[in-house]
Amino acid sequence: MKFLTRAVSKMHPLEILFRGLLISLGGLLYLFAAWFAAGSIRTVATHDFATAEVTRSFAEGSPGARFQTYRIEAKFSTERGNHRTEISRAMTMPEPGDRIPIYYQMETAYKSQLGGFWGLWFLPLLIGLIGSIFMFFALKPEKGNKSV
């Protein structure tokens, strides 16, 4: 703990404040990433898997937005019959006729979640990566300070 006290005592007060802010933001991003990952794990554990055929897909939100999400309408079959489903906030836009992996619950088969990397794991990994960048710059030692 002495090395940390020594390193912090040599820092400017604004640098301490800035690094504390970066650590807080990085930690908050890690919590969000863990929350999204837990949701993905819960989806895989509690939902049924199916392969659906896309019937329609289109962009959601304003066309000029920097980050675009898509709504997908698809159909799939189970032993209980044919179903239509809707997937909102998808990160990719498949073409009609494409086959996509989905997770659904029979009670709410009209609403499902896109499976695979883009549907389940992309967002937690992206948020965790951004949190890691914040943590890297917060915990990176100064160039002239070899004690940390």
PDB file of C-alpha atoms in Angstrom:
ATOM      1  CA  MET A   1       0.000   0.000   0.000  1.00  0.00           C
ATOM      2  CA  LYS A   2       3.009   2.307   0.540  1.00  0.00           C
ATOM      3  CA  PHE A   3       3.799   2.408  -3.188  1.00  0.00           C
ATOM      4  CA  LEU A   4       0.254   3.653  -3.874  1.00  0.00           C
ATOM      5  CA  THR A   5       0.473   6.352  -1.191  1.00  0.00           C
ATOM      6  CA  ARG A   6       3.847   7.469  -2.577  1.00  0.00           C
ATOM      7  CA  ALA A   7       2.540   7.569  -6.152  1.00  0.00           C
ATOM      8  CA  VAL A   8      -0.604   9.493  -5.209  1.00  0.00           C
ATOM      9  CA  SER A   9       1.332  11.993  -3.079  1.00  0.00           C
ATOM     10  CA  LYS A  10       3.393  12.973  -6.157  1.00  0.00           C
ATOM     11  CA  MET A  11       0.306  13.636  -8.276  1.00  0.00           C
ATOM     12  CA  HIS A  12      -1.333  16.967  -8.904  1.00  0.00           C
ATOM     13  CA  PRO A  13      -4.780  17.181  -7.217  1.00  0.00           C
ATOM     14  CA  LEU A  14      -6.505  17.503 -10.605  1.00  0.00           C
ATOM     15  CA  GLU A  15      -4.746  14.359 -11.820  1.00  0.00           C
ATOM     16  CA  ILE A  16      -6.015  12.476  -8.763  1.00  0.00           C
ATOM     17  CA  LEU A  17      -9.518  13.751  -9.489  1.00  0.00           C
ATOM     18  CA  PHE A  18      -9.266  12.861 -13.199  1.00  0.00           C
ATOM     19  CA  ARG A  19      -7.958   9.356 -12.513  1.00  0.00           C
ATOM     20  CA  GLY A  20     -10.674   8.817  -9.910  1.00  0.00           C
ATOM     21  CA  LEU A  21     -13.282   9.870 -12.463  1.00  0.00           C
ATOM     22  CA  LEU A  22     -11.841   7.468 -15.063  1.00  0.00           C
ATOM     23  CA  ILE A  23     -11.839   4.602 -12.537  1.00  0.00           C
ATOM     24  CA  SER A  24     -15.454   5.385 -11.617  1.00  0.00           C
ATOM     25  CA  LEU A  25     -16.570   5.476 -15.256  1.00  0.00           C
ATOM     26  CA  GLY A  26     -14.626   2.305 -16.079  1.00  0.00           C
ATOM     27  CA  GLY A  27     -16.160   0.504 -13.102  1.00  0.00           C
ATOM     28  CA  LEU A  28     -19.635   1.672 -14.071  1.00  0.00           C
ATOM     29  CA  LEU A  29     -19.108   0.412 -17.623  1.00  0.00           C
ATOM     30  CA  TYR A  30     -17.926  -2.941 -16.228  1.00  0.00           C
ATOM     31  CA  LEU A  31     -21.153  -3.161 -14.195  1.00  0.00           C
ATOM     32  CA  PHE A  32     -23.266  -2.439 -17.290  1.00  0.00           C
ATOM     33  CA  ALA A  33     -21.321  -5.043 -19.279  1.00  0.00           C
ATOM     34  CA  ALA A  34     -21.867  -7.607 -16.513  1.00  0.00           C
ATOM     35  CA  TRP A  35     -25.594  -6.749 -16.420  1.00  0.00           C
ATOM     36  CA  PHE A  36     -25.951  -7.254 -20.194  1.00  0.00           C
ATOM     37  CA  ALA A  37     -23.884 -10.465 -20.070  1.00  0.00           C
ATOM     38  CA  ALA A  38     -26.066 -11.800 -17.230  1.00  0.00           C
ATOM     39  CA  GLY A  39     -29.130 -11.066 -19.372  1.00  0.00           C
ATOM     40  CA  SER A  40     -27.610 -12.999 -22.267  1.00  0.00           C
ATOM     41  CA  ILE A  41     -26.757 -15.938 -20.010  1.00  0.00           C
ATOM     42  CA  ARG A  42     -30.297 -15.877 -18.600  1.00  0.00           C
ATOM     43  CA  THR A  43     -31.719 -15.867 -22.149  1.00  0.00           C
ATOM     44  CA  VAL A  44     -29.653 -18.883 -23.183  1.00  0.00           C
ATOM     45  CA  ALA A  45     -30.598 -20.744 -19.999  1.00  0.00           C
ATOM     46  CA  THR A  46     -34.357 -20.035 -19.950  1.00  0.00           C
ATOM     47  CA  HIS A  47     -35.399 -19.669 -23.606  1.00  0.00           C
ATOM     48  CA  ASP A  48     -35.829 -22.228 -26.364  1.00  0.00           C
ATOM     49  CA  PHE A  49     -33.631 -22.059 -29.456  1.00  0.00           C
ATOM     50  CA  ALA A  50     -34.932 -22.018 -33.032  1.00  0.00           C
ATOM     51  CA  THR A  51     -33.829 -20.985 -36.491  1.00  0.00           C
ATOM     52  CA  ALA A  52     -36.172 -18.442 -38.043  1.00  0.00           C
ATOM     53  CA  GLU A  53     -36.598 -17.156 -41.569  1.00  0.00           C
ATOM     54  CA  VAL A  54     -36.573 -13.364 -41.934  1.00  0.00           C
ATOM     55  CA  THR A  55     -39.722 -11.994 -43.578  1.00  0.00           C
ATOM     56  CA  ARG A  56     -38.945  -8.284 -43.183  1.00  0.00           C
ATOM     57  CA  SER A  57     -36.268  -6.077 -41.611  1.00  0.00           C
ATOM     58  CA  PHE A  58     -35.976  -2.320 -41.362  1.00  0.00           C
ATOM     59  CA  ALA A  59     -34.099   0.412 -39.482  1.00  0.00           C
ATOM     60  CA  GLU A  60     -35.526   1.735 -36.210  1.00  0.00           C
ATOM     61  CA  GLY A  61     -35.287   5.319 -35.060  1.00  0.00           C
ATOM     62  CA  SER A  62     -34.182   8.353 -37.014  1.00  0.00           C
ATOM     63  CA  PRO A  63     -32.343   7.749 -40.291  1.00  0.00           C
ATOM     64  CA  GLY A  64     -29.601  10.243 -39.406  1.00  0.00           C
ATOM     65  CA  ALA A  65     -28.665   8.559 -36.125  1.00  0.00           C
ATOM     66  CA  ARG A  66     -25.021   7.567 -35.636  1.00  0.00           C
ATOM     67  CA  PHE A  67     -25.879   4.234 -34.081  1.00  0.00           C
ATOM     68  CA  GLN A  68     -28.588   2.409 -35.980  1.00  0.00           C
ATOM     69  CA  THR A  69     -30.610  -0.527 -34.679  1.00  0.00           C
ATOM     70  CA  TYR A  70     -32.969  -2.699 -36.674  1.00  0.00           C
ATOM     71  CA  ARG A  71     -36.326  -4.405 -36.254  1.00  0.00           C
ATOM     72  CA  ILE A  72     -36.663  -7.899 -37.697  1.00  0.00           C
ATOM     73  CA  GLU A  73     -39.854  -9.809 -38.390  1.00  0.00           C
ATOM     74  CA  ALA A  74     -39.418 -13.561 -38.867  1.00  0.00           C
ATOM     75  CA  LYS A  75     -41.276 -16.868 -38.890  1.00  0.00           C
ATOM     76  CA  PHE A  76     -40.288 -20.199 -37.382  1.00  0.00           C
ATOM     77  CA  SER A  77     -41.764 -23.617 -36.727  1.00  0.00           C
ATOM     78  CA  THR A  78     -41.922 -25.723 -33.582  1.00  0.00           C
ATOM     79  CA  GLU A  79     -43.707 -28.931 -32.706  1.00  0.00           C
ATOM     80  CA  ARG A  80     -46.661 -26.745 -31.654  1.00  0.00           C
ATOM     81  CA  GLY A  81     -46.985 -25.165 -35.107  1.00  0.00           C
ATOM     82  CA  ASN A  82     -45.823 -22.105 -37.045  1.00  0.00           C
ATOM     83  CA  HIS A  83     -45.091 -18.826 -35.277  1.00  0.00           C
ATOM     84  CA  ARG A  84     -44.325 -15.261 -36.235  1.00  0.00           C
ATOM     85  CA  THR A  85     -41.933 -13.249 -34.109  1.00  0.00           C
ATOM     86  CA  GLU A  86     -40.467  -9.788 -33.857  1.00  0.00           C
ATOM     87  CA  ILE A  87     -36.951  -8.854 -32.804  1.00  0.00           C
ATOM     88  CA  SER A  88     -36.267  -5.245 -31.890  1.00  0.00           C
ATOM     89  CA  ARG A  89     -32.973  -3.429 -31.344  1.00  0.00           C
ATOM     90  CA  ALA A  90     -30.940  -5.862 -33.450  1.00  0.00           C
ATOM     91  CA  MET A  91     -27.399  -4.799 -34.350  1.00  0.00           C
ATOM     92  CA  THR A  92     -27.495  -6.318 -37.834  1.00  0.00           C
ATOM     93  CA  MET A  93     -30.054  -6.136 -40.620  1.00  0.00           C
ATOM     94  CA  PRO A  94     -30.536  -9.488 -42.363  1.00  0.00           C
ATOM     95  CA  GLU A  95     -32.234  -9.652 -45.738  1.00  0.00           C
ATOM     96  CA  PRO A  96     -35.672 -11.267 -46.195  1.00  0.00           C
ATOM     97  CA  GLY A  97     -35.201 -15.004 -46.678  1.00  0.00           C
ATOM     98  CA  ASP A  98     -32.091 -15.181 -44.462  1.00  0.00           C
ATOM     99  CA  ARG A  99     -32.130 -17.729 -41.657  1.00  0.00           C
ATOM    100  CA  ILE A 100     -31.213 -16.397 -38.213  1.00  0.00           C
ATOM    101  CA  PRO A 101     -30.805 -18.003 -34.777  1.00  0.00           C
ATOM    102  CA  ILE A 102     -33.345 -16.843 -32.182  1.00  0.00           C
ATOM    103  CA  TYR A 103     -34.232 -17.528 -28.557  1.00  0.00           C
ATOM    104  CA  TYR A 104     -37.919 -17.471 -27.624  1.00  0.00           C
ATOM    105  CA  GLN A 105     -40.331 -18.491 -24.879  1.00  0.00           C
ATOM    106  CA  MET A 106     -43.492 -20.275 -25.975  1.00  0.00           C
ATOM    107  CA  GLU A 107     -45.701 -17.979 -23.869  1.00  0.00           C
ATOM    108  CA  THR A 108     -44.312 -14.932 -25.693  1.00  0.00           C
ATOM    109  CA  ALA A 109     -43.242 -16.413 -29.013  1.00  0.00           C
ATOM    110  CA  TYR A 110     -44.262 -13.185 -30.776  1.00  0.00           C
ATOM    111  CA  LYS A 111     -41.279 -11.515 -29.062  1.00  0.00           C
ATOM    112  CA  SER A 112     -37.874 -13.147 -29.271  1.00  0.00           C
ATOM    113  CA  GLN A 113     -34.200 -12.307 -29.026  1.00  0.00           C
ATOM    114  CA  LEU A 114     -31.622 -12.631 -31.747  1.00  0.00           C
ATOM    115  CA  GLY A 115     -29.118 -15.385 -30.993  1.00  0.00           C
ATOM    116  CA  GLY A 116     -25.468 -15.670 -31.929  1.00  0.00           C
ATOM    117  CA  PHE A 117     -22.641 -13.243 -31.291  1.00  0.00           C
ATOM    118  CA  TRP A 118     -24.346 -10.056 -32.499  1.00  0.00           C
ATOM    119  CA  GLY A 119     -27.552 -10.676 -30.593  1.00  0.00           C
ATOM    120  CA  LEU A 120     -26.167 -11.891 -27.295  1.00  0.00           C
ATOM    121  CA  TRP A 121     -22.508 -11.035 -26.773  1.00  0.00           C
ATOM    122  CA  PHE A 122     -21.557  -8.000 -28.897  1.00  0.00           C
ATOM    123  CA  LEU A 123     -22.941  -5.314 -26.588  1.00  0.00           C
ATOM    124  CA  PRO A 124     -21.458  -6.698 -23.323  1.00  0.00           C
ATOM    125  CA  LEU A 125     -18.065  -7.093 -25.004  1.00  0.00           C
ATOM    126  CA  LEU A 126     -18.158  -3.593 -26.498  1.00  0.00           C
ATOM    127  CA  ILE A 127     -19.114  -1.972 -23.187  1.00  0.00           C
ATOM    128  CA  GLY A 128     -16.466  -4.020 -21.337  1.00  0.00           C
ATOM    129  CA  LEU A 129     -13.824  -2.986 -23.883  1.00  0.00           C
ATOM    130  CA  ILE A 130     -14.685   0.683 -23.455  1.00  0.00           C
ATOM    131  CA  GLY A 131     -14.527   0.208 -19.662  1.00  0.00           C
ATOM    132  CA  SER A 132     -11.086  -1.399 -20.071  1.00  0.00           C
ATOM    133  CA  ILE A 133      -9.859   1.621 -22.038  1.00  0.00           C
ATOM    134  CA  PHE A 134     -11.013   3.935 -19.231  1.00  0.00           C
ATOM    135  CA  MET A 135      -9.297   1.726 -16.640  1.00  0.00           C
ATOM    136  CA  PHE A 136      -6.088   1.541 -18.673  1.00  0.00           C
ATOM    137  CA  PHE A 137      -5.720   5.316 -18.768  1.00  0.00           C
ATOM    138  CA  ALA A 138      -6.742   5.664 -15.126  1.00  0.00           C
ATOM    139  CA  LEU A 139      -4.229   3.105 -13.831  1.00  0.00           C
ATOM    140  CA  LYS A 140      -1.392   3.748 -16.292  1.00  0.00           C
ATOM    141  CA  PRO A 141       1.716   4.948 -14.453  1.00  0.00           C
ATOM    142  CA  GLU A 142       3.323   8.230 -15.397  1.00  0.00           C
ATOM    143  CA  LYS A 143       6.317   8.028 -17.758  1.00  0.00           C
ATOM    144  CA  GLY A 144       8.740   9.499 -15.251  1.00  0.00           C
ATOM    145  CA  ASN A 145       7.389   7.602 -12.221  1.00  0.00           C
ATOM    146  CA  LYS A 146       8.958   4.111 -11.995  1.00  0.00           C
ATOM    147  CA  SER A 147       7.617   3.382  -8.482  1.00  0.00           C
ATOM    148  CA  VAL A 148       4.080   2.417  -9.606  1.00  0.00           C
TER     149      VAL A 148
END
